[in-house]
Short mmCIF file of C-alpha atoms in Angstrom, two decimals:
data_model
loop_
_atom_site.label_atom_id
_atom_site.label_comp_id
_atom_site.label_asym_id
_atom_site.label_seq_id
_atom_site.Cartn_x
_atom_site.Cartn_y
_atom_site.Cartn_z
CA MET A 1 2.91 -27.89 -12.68
CA SER A 2 3.73 -24.29 -13.97
CA ARG A 3 6.93 -23.92 -16.13
CA TYR A 4 8.16 -21.55 -13.40
CA GLY A 5 7.81 -24.18 -10.63
CA GLN A 6 9.48 -26.73 -13.01
CA LEU A 7 12.52 -24.63 -13.51
CA ALA A 8 12.63 -23.96 -9.60
CA ASP A 9 12.41 -27.46 -8.64
CA GLN A 10 15.01 -28.19 -11.19
CA LEU A 11 17.34 -25.50 -9.95
CA GLN A 12 16.56 -26.52 -6.06
CA GLN A 13 17.67 -30.22 -7.36
CA GLN A 14 21.08 -28.74 -8.70
CA ILE A 15 21.74 -26.80 -5.51
CA THR A 16 20.91 -29.57 -3.08
CA SER A 17 23.20 -31.99 -5.05
CA GLY A 18 26.01 -29.71 -4.95
CA LEU A 19 26.17 -28.49 -8.63
CA TRP A 20 25.70 -25.00 -7.27
CA GLN A 21 28.01 -24.09 -4.21
CA PRO A 22 27.16 -21.67 -1.58
CA GLY A 23 28.16 -18.23 -2.87
CA GLU A 24 28.40 -19.17 -6.50
CA ARG A 25 26.40 -17.29 -8.89
CA ILE A 26 23.51 -19.26 -10.85
CA PRO A 27 23.18 -18.29 -14.51
CA SER A 28 21.66 -14.85 -15.32
CA ILE A 29 17.74 -14.34 -16.14
CA ARG A 30 19.00 -13.84 -19.64
CA GLN A 31 21.01 -17.17 -19.76
CA SER A 32 18.30 -19.11 -18.40
CA CYS A 33 15.93 -18.03 -21.12
CA LYS A 34 17.96 -18.91 -23.77
CA THR A 35 19.10 -22.44 -22.29
CA HIS A 36 15.37 -23.44 -21.15
CA GLY A 37 13.30 -21.44 -23.81
CA LEU A 38 11.46 -19.80 -21.36
CA SER A 39 10.64 -15.91 -21.22
CA PRO A 40 12.19 -13.35 -18.63
CA MET A 41 9.35 -13.26 -16.60
CA THR A 42 8.81 -17.22 -16.30
CA VAL A 43 12.55 -17.29 -15.18
CA LEU A 44 12.15 -14.31 -12.69
CA GLN A 45 9.28 -16.16 -11.11
CA ALA A 46 11.17 -19.30 -10.72
CA TYR A 47 14.34 -17.24 -9.07
CA GLN A 48 11.78 -15.49 -6.86
CA LEU A 49 10.23 -18.85 -5.67
CA LEU A 50 13.80 -19.86 -5.09
CA GLU A 51 14.52 -16.90 -2.95
CA SER A 52 11.18 -17.41 -0.88
CA ARG A 53 12.62 -20.95 -0.47
CA GLY A 54 15.53 -19.41 0.96
CA LEU A 55 17.93 -21.01 -1.44
CA ILE A 56 19.18 -18.07 -3.28
CA LEU A 57 20.02 -14.57 -2.89
CA ALA A 58 19.34 -11.52 -5.47
CA ARG A 59 22.37 -9.06 -5.26
CA PRO A 60 21.36 -5.74 -6.96
CA GLN A 61 23.08 -5.47 -10.41
CA SER A 62 25.13 -8.28 -9.81
CA GLY A 63 22.71 -11.55 -10.22
CA TYR A 64 21.60 -14.36 -8.02
CA TYR A 65 23.71 -16.12 -5.91
CA VAL A 66 23.44 -19.57 -3.82
CA LYS A 67 22.70 -19.19 -0.06
CA ALA A 68 25.25 -20.61 2.44
CA ALA A 69 23.98 -23.79 3.47
CA SER A 70 23.72 -22.81 7.14
CA THR A 71 21.36 -19.54 6.07
CA ALA A 72 19.21 -21.93 3.88
CA GLN A 73 18.43 -24.20 6.46
CA ARG A 74 17.34 -21.59 9.01
CA GLU A 75 14.55 -20.32 6.79
#
């Protein structure tokens, strides 16, 4: 499995287990790079994958946020 896929799966597990609540901001790309030792492009790919899964939402110039449970379930 790709590194971005592993990170996306890890974050998805954290979201579904309740570590990150709906509306809460997840770590920035820079923070995740430092924490996981990955490049910004790898972290961005993981975040884009989570967006496509309907779990997070990008807010321009603000970061990435966990979608509300009802919104994530519809997609």
